[in-house]
């Protein structure tokens, strides 16, 4: 089998040992490529972790799509809608819908012997998706909704508990803002924490049957419906499907409209990540060019000799492309191992903590998307390989006699 001449020479050059300057520079290049690819992978993974973490917290309270009676003003309390409506009874027939659940809200005041705090009580039913909410629970358990009458158990945020100086299983009086005002003695059975002020400052979870009784509604009347979809990337498409199927008396809203500030923030963060990636690519490309030029300069005599013996410019260029590509592959392997290893350790041991008041979580989240990692690696190889070819074109300018005499 005929061996490629350029590949053979490149292999022989790698076998030459020595503490020369180009060897040091090659190691620096491998290190810079490794750090570059590791930072690129982690930048995407940390952004994905932040985005997923915050989104899941928002979805656990607000779902993907909310449906309630259409009114031209905003209120914490809704007009009643019936569970007999077409949307609720046929939701699972709508393409893209994964789950639907009922809810209701009512303004209230939480009172202890020492403190008073305003809140919004959100009533939930037996169809509530607890699997989405369970990650928010930091103490206690979920409300027991199996009682024959309505439950007097509630879940409040840690922020509210601290403000009112309450703990798990404590009792408190809840005043409901209506005419005439009413009150109920409730028991705290769970404490949640999201770090998101929109929820932690206001929302208390309770049995929807309590709010139905206070509002004078029957068991089929609720404040609205929360709809979860199968694929959030298809939110607009599924929203249109729900719109086509909903009853005329309803109005629907996307979570991206209700909590626009968060999704605008995600877009801004994504732009920042892209800027970082461009800078890293530029630095990695510059290092590859520098190393290749140093390798070419160091082998000037060899280039002249090979030309004198009849080697073409293309054959000589390929020698340095092969060796440069080897540096890139080694750097990529090391960089991927660094990124994945750091991500695993961070998720397991939470080595880098965060202030939940500012970042909505207590540690840096890392979420790997293997398809994204593959694309980053392929894109990095393609772009840096193109950059690698640039310095090798100077070989065509070498004249054999001058190159042989070069020192």
Short mmCIF file of C-alpha atoms in Angstrom, two decimals:
data_model
loop_
_atom_site.label_atom_id
_atom_site.label_comp_id
_atom_site.label_asym_id
_atom_site.label_seq_id
_atom_site.Cartn_x
_atom_site.Cartn_y
_atom_site.Cartn_z
CA UNK A 1 0.00 0.00 0.00
CA UNK A 2 1.45 3.35 -1.07
CA UNK A 3 2.00 5.73 1.84
CA UNK A 4 1.24 9.42 1.43
CA UNK A 5 4.60 11.27 1.22
CA UNK A 6 3.43 14.34 3.20
CA UNK A 7 1.88 12.19 5.92
CA UNK A 8 5.08 10.13 6.20
CA UNK A 9 7.31 13.22 6.55
CA UNK A 10 4.92 14.80 9.07
CA UNK A 11 5.12 11.62 11.16
CA UNK A 12 8.94 11.58 11.03
CA UNK A 13 9.06 15.23 12.14
CA UNK A 14 6.93 14.44 15.19
CA UNK A 15 9.39 11.72 16.22
CA UNK A 16 12.24 14.22 16.47
CA UNK A 17 12.70 14.98 20.16
CA UNK A 18 14.14 18.12 21.61
CA UNK A 19 13.42 21.08 23.84
CA UNK A 20 13.29 23.50 20.96
CA UNK A 21 11.24 26.66 20.88
CA UNK A 22 8.64 25.30 18.46
CA UNK A 23 7.93 22.39 20.82
CA UNK A 24 7.11 24.82 23.61
CA UNK A 25 4.93 26.89 21.31
CA UNK A 26 3.11 23.74 20.14
CA UNK A 27 2.26 22.87 23.75
CA UNK A 28 1.00 26.40 24.32
CA UNK A 29 -1.14 26.07 21.18
CA UNK A 30 -2.63 22.79 22.39
CA UNK A 31 -3.35 24.41 25.75
CA UNK A 32 -5.00 27.47 24.19
CA UNK A 33 -7.15 25.29 21.91
CA UNK A 34 -8.13 23.09 24.88
CA UNK A 35 -9.07 26.10 27.00
CA UNK A 36 -10.88 27.70 24.06
CA UNK A 37 -13.07 24.68 23.29
CA UNK A 38 -13.70 24.07 27.00
CA UNK A 39 -14.85 27.66 27.50
CA UNK A 40 -17.06 27.47 24.40
CA UNK A 41 -18.74 24.24 25.58
CA UNK A 42 -19.17 25.55 29.13
CA UNK A 43 -20.51 28.90 27.91
CA UNK A 44 -23.30 27.11 26.05
CA UNK A 45 -23.86 24.60 28.86
CA UNK A 46 -24.06 27.25 31.60
CA UNK A 47 -26.37 29.43 29.49
CA UNK A 48 -28.56 26.38 28.79
CA UNK A 49 -28.51 25.55 32.51
CA UNK A 50 -29.55 29.07 33.53
CA UNK A 51 -32.25 29.21 30.88
CA UNK A 52 -33.66 25.75 31.65
CA UNK A 53 -33.57 26.29 35.42
CA UNK A 54 -35.42 29.60 35.30
CA UNK A 55 -37.85 28.46 32.62
CA UNK A 56 -38.85 25.37 34.60
CA UNK A 57 -39.53 27.50 37.67
CA UNK A 58 -41.71 29.85 35.61
CA UNK A 59 -43.53 26.95 33.94
CA UNK A 60 -44.23 25.29 37.31
CA UNK A 61 -46.24 28.37 38.34
CA UNK A 62 -47.50 29.74 35.01
CA UNK A 63 -47.51 26.78 32.58
CA UNK A 64 -46.88 27.40 28.86
CA UNK A 65 -50.29 28.76 27.92
CA UNK A 66 -52.97 30.21 30.21
CA UNK A 67 -56.65 30.32 29.31
CA UNK A 68 -59.25 32.29 31.24
CA UNK A 69 -62.37 34.35 30.66
CA UNK A 70 -61.57 37.22 28.35
CA UNK A 71 -61.65 40.68 30.00
CA UNK A 72 -60.01 43.94 28.91
CA UNK A 73 -58.39 44.57 32.31
CA UNK A 74 -55.93 42.72 34.58
CA UNK A 75 -56.88 41.40 38.00
CA UNK A 76 -55.53 38.83 40.43
CA UNK A 77 -59.03 37.34 40.50
CA UNK A 78 -60.72 35.80 37.46
CA UNK A 79 -64.33 35.50 36.40
CA UNK A 80 -65.46 31.86 36.59
CA UNK A 81 -65.27 29.52 33.61
CA UNK A 82 -66.71 26.02 33.41
CA UNK A 83 -64.83 22.73 33.23
CA UNK A 84 -67.55 21.70 30.78
CA UNK A 85 -66.04 23.97 28.11
CA UNK A 86 -64.80 22.34 24.92
CA UNK A 87 -61.16 23.37 25.52
CA UNK A 88 -60.90 21.59 28.88
CA UNK A 89 -62.77 18.45 27.85
CA UNK A 90 -60.92 18.05 24.53
CA UNK A 91 -57.48 19.49 25.33
CA UNK A 92 -55.64 16.21 24.76
CA UNK A 93 -57.00 16.05 21.22
CA UNK A 94 -55.18 19.28 20.35
CA UNK A 95 -51.87 18.69 18.61
CA UNK A 96 -48.90 19.59 20.83
CA UNK A 97 -50.80 19.70 24.16
CA UNK A 98 -49.30 17.50 26.91
CA UNK A 99 -51.34 18.42 30.00
CA UNK A 100 -54.12 20.74 31.17
CA UNK A 101 -55.00 21.69 34.75
CA UNK A 102 -57.41 24.06 36.49
CA UNK A 103 -56.51 26.97 38.72
CA UNK A 104 -58.04 29.96 40.46
CA UNK A 105 -56.59 33.00 42.22
CA UNK A 106 -57.77 35.26 45.01
CA UNK A 107 -56.18 38.22 46.81
CA UNK A 108 -55.62 37.64 50.51
CA UNK A 109 -53.78 38.86 53.61
CA UNK A 110 -51.62 36.56 55.73
CA UNK A 111 -51.67 37.50 59.42
CA UNK A 112 -49.74 36.31 62.44
CA UNK A 113 -49.63 37.78 65.94
CA UNK A 114 -46.72 40.01 64.92
CA UNK A 115 -46.79 40.48 61.14
CA UNK A 116 -49.12 41.04 58.19
CA UNK A 117 -48.38 40.37 54.51
CA UNK A 118 -50.38 40.66 51.30
CA UNK A 119 -50.47 37.64 48.99
CA UNK A 120 -52.28 35.96 46.11
CA UNK A 121 -53.71 32.56 46.88
CA UNK A 122 -53.58 30.19 43.93
CA UNK A 123 -56.05 27.34 44.14
CA UNK A 124 -55.08 24.07 42.49
CA UNK A 125 -56.93 20.81 41.92
CA UNK A 126 -56.16 17.12 41.75
CA UNK A 127 -55.05 17.51 38.13
CA UNK A 128 -52.16 19.77 39.21
CA UNK A 129 -48.82 18.48 37.85
CA UNK A 130 -46.80 18.06 41.06
CA UNK A 131 -43.78 16.66 39.19
CA UNK A 132 -43.07 20.10 37.75
CA UNK A 133 -43.43 21.80 41.13
CA UNK A 134 -41.58 19.35 43.37
CA UNK A 135 -38.14 20.83 42.60
CA UNK A 136 -39.28 24.12 44.16
CA UNK A 137 -40.16 22.51 47.51
CA UNK A 138 -37.41 23.02 50.09
CA UNK A 139 -39.35 21.89 53.17
CA UNK A 140 -42.41 19.81 53.92
CA UNK A 141 -44.75 18.12 51.47
CA UNK A 142 -47.43 18.88 48.95
CA UNK A 143 -51.02 19.76 49.90
CA UNK A 144 -53.28 16.79 50.66
CA UNK A 145 -56.11 17.19 48.14
CA UNK A 146 -57.76 13.85 48.91
CA UNK A 147 -59.92 15.12 51.79
CA UNK A 148 -63.67 14.95 51.31
CA UNK A 149 -64.10 18.65 52.05
CA UNK A 150 -61.59 21.32 51.06
CA UNK A 151 -58.10 21.17 52.58
CA UNK A 152 -56.87 23.90 54.93
CA UNK A 153 -53.23 23.17 54.08
CA UNK A 154 -51.14 25.72 52.20
CA UNK A 155 -47.67 26.07 50.72
CA UNK A 156 -45.88 29.40 51.10
CA UNK A 157 -42.49 30.67 49.98
CA UNK A 158 -39.43 30.71 52.22
CA UNK A 159 -39.33 34.49 51.77
CA UNK A 160 -42.87 34.81 53.17
CA UNK A 161 -42.08 32.38 55.99
CA UNK A 162 -39.05 34.43 57.01
CA UNK A 163 -40.95 37.70 56.74
CA UNK A 164 -43.83 36.41 58.89
CA UNK A 165 -41.50 34.42 61.19
CA UNK A 166 -43.31 31.18 60.38
CA UNK A 167 -42.13 27.57 60.11
CA UNK A 168 -43.45 24.27 58.82
CA UNK A 169 -46.72 23.15 60.49
CA UNK A 170 -47.36 26.62 61.94
CA UNK A 171 -50.91 27.95 61.75
CA UNK A 172 -51.91 31.40 60.56
CA UNK A 173 -55.05 33.36 59.76
CA UNK A 174 -55.75 34.24 56.13
CA UNK A 175 -58.12 37.13 55.38
CA UNK A 176 -59.75 37.17 51.96
CA UNK A 177 -60.45 40.48 50.29
CA UNK A 178 -64.16 40.38 49.40
CA UNK A 179 -67.48 41.78 50.57
CA UNK A 180 -68.03 40.77 53.25
CA UNK A 181 -64.41 39.89 54.19
CA UNK A 182 -63.82 36.30 55.24
CA UNK A 183 -61.06 34.52 57.09
CA UNK A 184 -59.77 30.99 57.41
CA UNK A 185 -57.24 29.39 59.73
CA UNK A 186 -54.67 27.57 57.58
CA UNK A 187 -51.70 25.28 58.27
CA UNK A 188 -48.34 25.53 56.49
CA UNK A 189 -47.49 22.08 55.11
CA UNK A 190 -44.85 23.07 52.57
CA UNK A 191 -42.30 25.80 51.88
CA UNK A 192 -41.05 26.53 48.37
CA UNK A 193 -38.30 28.72 46.96
CA UNK A 194 -37.72 29.84 43.37
CA UNK A 195 -35.65 32.99 43.83
CA UNK A 196 -38.09 34.73 41.46
CA UNK A 197 -39.78 37.68 43.18
CA UNK A 198 -42.92 37.43 41.05
CA UNK A 199 -43.70 34.15 42.84
CA UNK A 200 -41.82 34.23 46.15
CA UNK A 201 -43.24 37.61 47.18
CA UNK A 202 -46.87 36.78 46.46
CA UNK A 203 -48.00 33.26 45.60
CA UNK A 204 -49.53 30.89 48.17
CA UNK A 205 -50.78 27.48 46.99
CA UNK A 206 -54.03 26.06 48.37
CA UNK A 207 -56.92 23.75 47.54
CA UNK A 208 -59.05 25.18 44.71
CA UNK A 209 -62.20 23.95 46.50
CA UNK A 210 -61.58 26.54 49.24
CA UNK A 211 -61.64 29.37 46.69
CA UNK A 212 -64.70 27.90 44.98
CA UNK A 213 -66.53 27.96 48.32
CA UNK A 214 -65.41 31.52 49.11
CA UNK A 215 -66.47 32.73 45.65
CA UNK A 216 -69.81 30.93 45.75
CA UNK A 217 -68.90 28.79 42.72
CA UNK A 218 -69.96 25.21 42.11
CA UNK A 219 -67.49 22.36 41.63
CA UNK A 220 -67.35 22.84 37.84
CA UNK A 221 -66.37 26.52 38.01
CA UNK A 222 -62.71 27.56 38.07
CA UNK A 223 -60.65 30.66 37.39
CA UNK A 224 -58.95 29.30 34.28
CA UNK A 225 -56.84 26.58 32.70
CA UNK A 226 -53.08 26.08 32.55
CA UNK A 227 -51.83 24.23 29.49
CA UNK A 228 -48.47 22.49 29.17
CA UNK A 229 -47.16 21.63 25.72
CA UNK A 230 -44.97 18.78 24.50
CA UNK A 231 -42.24 20.91 22.89
CA UNK A 232 -41.59 24.46 24.08
CA UNK A 233 -39.74 25.28 20.85
CA UNK A 234 -43.11 24.86 19.10
CA UNK A 235 -44.94 27.25 21.44
CA UNK A 236 -46.26 29.48 18.64
CA UNK A 237 -47.51 26.53 16.61
CA UNK A 238 -49.27 24.90 19.59
CA UNK A 239 -50.67 28.28 20.68
CA UNK A 240 -52.33 28.60 17.28
CA UNK A 241 -53.77 25.09 17.63
CA UNK A 242 -55.21 25.97 21.06
CA UNK A 243 -56.54 29.26 19.68
CA UNK A 244 -58.41 27.41 16.94
CA UNK A 245 -59.94 24.98 19.47
CA UNK A 246 -60.80 27.33 22.35
CA UNK A 247 -64.27 28.52 23.28
CA UNK A 248 -65.26 32.06 22.21
CA UNK A 249 -65.61 33.34 25.77
CA UNK A 250 -61.95 32.55 26.59
CA UNK A 251 -58.75 34.49 26.10
CA UNK A 252 -55.32 32.80 26.01
CA UNK A 253 -51.80 34.08 26.73
CA UNK A 254 -48.33 32.66 26.19
CA UNK A 255 -45.89 32.47 29.08
CA UNK A 256 -43.43 34.46 26.94
CA UNK A 257 -45.93 37.35 27.02
CA UNK A 258 -46.79 37.07 30.71
CA UNK A 259 -43.13 36.99 31.76
CA UNK A 260 -41.59 38.85 28.86
CA UNK A 261 -38.74 40.31 30.94
CA UNK A 262 -37.19 36.88 31.50
CA UNK A 263 -37.37 35.77 27.88
CA UNK A 264 -35.94 39.10 26.68
CA UNK A 265 -33.11 38.54 29.16
CA UNK A 266 -32.46 35.09 27.65
CA UNK A 267 -32.11 36.68 24.20
CA UNK A 268 -29.60 39.21 25.55
CA UNK A 269 -27.58 36.46 27.28
CA UNK A 270 -27.53 34.44 24.08
CA UNK A 271 -26.02 37.42 22.22
CA UNK A 272 -23.33 37.75 24.90
CA UNK A 273 -22.45 34.06 24.55
CA UNK A 274 -22.07 34.47 20.78
CA UNK A 275 -19.69 37.45 21.28
CA UNK A 276 -17.58 35.37 23.68
CA UNK A 277 -17.40 32.53 21.16
CA UNK A 278 -16.24 34.86 18.37
CA UNK A 279 -13.46 36.21 20.60
CA UNK A 280 -12.35 32.69 21.56
CA UNK A 281 -12.32 31.58 17.91
CA UNK A 282 -10.22 34.62 16.99
CA UNK A 283 -7.67 33.88 19.74
CA UNK A 284 -7.51 30.16 18.88
CA UNK A 285 -7.09 30.96 15.17
CA UNK A 286 -4.33 33.46 15.91
CA UNK A 287 -2.49 30.86 18.01
CA UNK A 288 -2.73 28.25 15.27
CA UNK A 289 -1.36 30.70 12.68
CA UNK A 290 1.50 31.68 15.01
CA UNK A 291 2.48 28.06 15.73
CA UNK A 292 2.35 27.08 12.06
CA UNK A 293 4.53 30.04 11.07
CA UNK A 294 7.06 29.10 13.76
CA UNK A 295 7.10 25.47 12.55
CA UNK A 296 7.60 26.62 8.96
CA UNK A 297 10.38 29.05 9.92
CA UNK A 298 12.16 26.37 11.95
CA UNK A 299 12.01 23.95 8.98
CA UNK A 300 13.07 26.45 6.31
CA UNK A 301 16.18 24.39 5.40
CA UNK A 302 14.07 21.25 5.12
CA UNK A 303 11.57 23.05 2.86
CA UNK A 304 14.40 24.17 0.57
CA UNK A 305 15.85 20.63 0.45
CA UNK A 306 12.46 19.07 -0.33
CA UNK A 307 11.88 21.61 -3.11
CA UNK A 308 15.31 20.91 -4.55
CA UNK A 309 14.47 17.19 -4.57
CA UNK A 310 11.28 17.85 -6.54
CA UNK A 311 8.57 18.09 -3.90
CA UNK A 312 5.67 20.33 -4.87
CA UNK A 313 4.39 23.26 -2.80
CA UNK A 314 1.19 21.30 -2.17
CA UNK A 315 3.08 18.32 -0.74
CA UNK A 316 5.12 20.51 1.59
CA UNK A 317 2.06 22.48 2.69
CA UNK A 318 0.30 19.24 3.60
CA UNK A 319 3.19 18.30 5.95
CA UNK A 320 2.47 21.34 8.10
CA UNK A 321 -1.31 20.99 7.75
CA UNK A 322 -1.08 17.41 9.06
CA UNK A 323 0.99 18.45 12.06
CA UNK A 324 -1.19 21.49 12.72
CA UNK A 325 -4.32 19.33 12.54
CA UNK A 326 -2.79 16.98 15.08
CA UNK A 327 -2.39 19.89 17.50
CA UNK A 328 -6.02 20.85 16.94
CA UNK A 329 -7.31 17.31 17.61
CA UNK A 330 -5.23 16.98 20.80
CA UNK A 331 -6.47 20.36 22.00
CA UNK A 332 -10.08 19.39 21.24
CA UNK A 333 -9.83 16.10 23.15
CA UNK A 334 -8.30 17.76 26.21
CA UNK A 335 -10.80 20.65 26.04
CA UNK A 336 -13.82 18.36 25.84
CA UNK A 337 -12.59 16.32 28.80
CA UNK A 338 -12.00 19.50 30.82
CA UNK A 339 -15.46 20.92 30.04
CA UNK A 340 -17.38 17.70 30.69
CA UNK A 341 -15.36 16.93 33.82
CA UNK A 342 -15.90 20.42 35.25
CA UNK A 343 -19.61 20.29 34.43
CA UNK A 344 -20.03 16.95 36.18
CA UNK A 345 -18.17 18.14 39.30
CA UNK A 346 -20.10 21.43 39.39
CA UNK A 347 -23.48 19.72 39.19
CA UNK A 348 -22.49 17.15 41.83
CA UNK A 349 -20.63 19.32 44.36
CA UNK A 350 -21.89 22.87 43.50
CA UNK A 351 -18.35 24.25 43.72
CA UNK A 352 -19.35 27.71 42.43
CA UNK A 353 -22.20 29.12 44.55
CA UNK A 354 -24.52 31.97 43.53
CA UNK A 355 -26.68 34.45 45.39
CA UNK A 356 -30.30 33.29 44.79
CA UNK A 357 -31.53 36.87 45.23
CA UNK A 358 -29.62 37.92 42.11
CA UNK A 359 -29.42 34.75 39.99
CA UNK A 360 -32.61 32.80 40.97
CA UNK A 361 -30.52 29.75 41.99
CA UNK A 362 -27.90 28.84 44.57
CA UNK A 363 -25.16 27.51 42.27
CA UNK A 364 -24.00 27.69 38.65
CA UNK A 365 -26.11 25.21 36.64
CA UNK A 366 -24.51 23.19 33.82
CA UNK A 367 -26.73 21.50 31.25
CA UNK A 368 -25.00 19.64 28.42
CA UNK A 369 -26.73 19.26 25.07
CA UNK A 370 -24.70 16.62 23.24
CA UNK A 371 -25.89 17.75 19.82
CA UNK A 372 -24.65 21.28 20.61
CA UNK A 373 -21.30 19.91 21.82
CA UNK A 374 -20.95 17.97 18.56
CA UNK A 375 -21.77 21.06 16.49
CA UNK A 376 -19.27 23.17 18.48
CA UNK A 377 -16.52 20.62 17.86
CA UNK A 378 -17.28 20.24 14.16
CA UNK A 379 -17.56 24.00 13.68
CA UNK A 380 -14.33 24.59 15.59
CA UNK A 381 -12.46 21.96 13.51
CA UNK A 382 -13.79 23.41 10.25
CA UNK A 383 -13.00 27.07 11.01
CA UNK A 384 -9.59 26.48 12.62
CA UNK A 385 -8.60 24.09 9.81
CA UNK A 386 -9.37 26.83 7.29
CA UNK A 387 -7.30 29.27 9.33
CA UNK A 388 -4.49 26.69 9.52
CA UNK A 389 -4.13 26.72 5.72
CA UNK A 390 -3.45 30.46 5.57
CA UNK A 391 0.18 30.52 6.82
CA UNK A 392 1.16 27.48 4.73
CA UNK A 393 0.73 29.50 1.52
CA UNK A 394 4.00 31.34 2.24
CA UNK A 395 5.81 28.07 1.37
CA UNK A 396 5.22 28.89 -2.30
CA UNK A 397 7.43 31.99 -1.86
CA UNK A 398 10.41 29.97 -0.69
CA UNK A 399 13.25 29.64 -3.22
CA UNK A 400 15.17 26.36 -2.77
CA UNK A 401 18.70 27.84 -2.77
CA UNK A 402 17.87 30.66 -0.33
CA UNK A 403 15.89 28.30 1.88
CA UNK A 404 18.75 25.77 2.10
CA UNK A 405 21.20 28.55 3.08
CA UNK A 406 18.75 30.01 5.67
CA UNK A 407 20.00 29.95 9.26
#
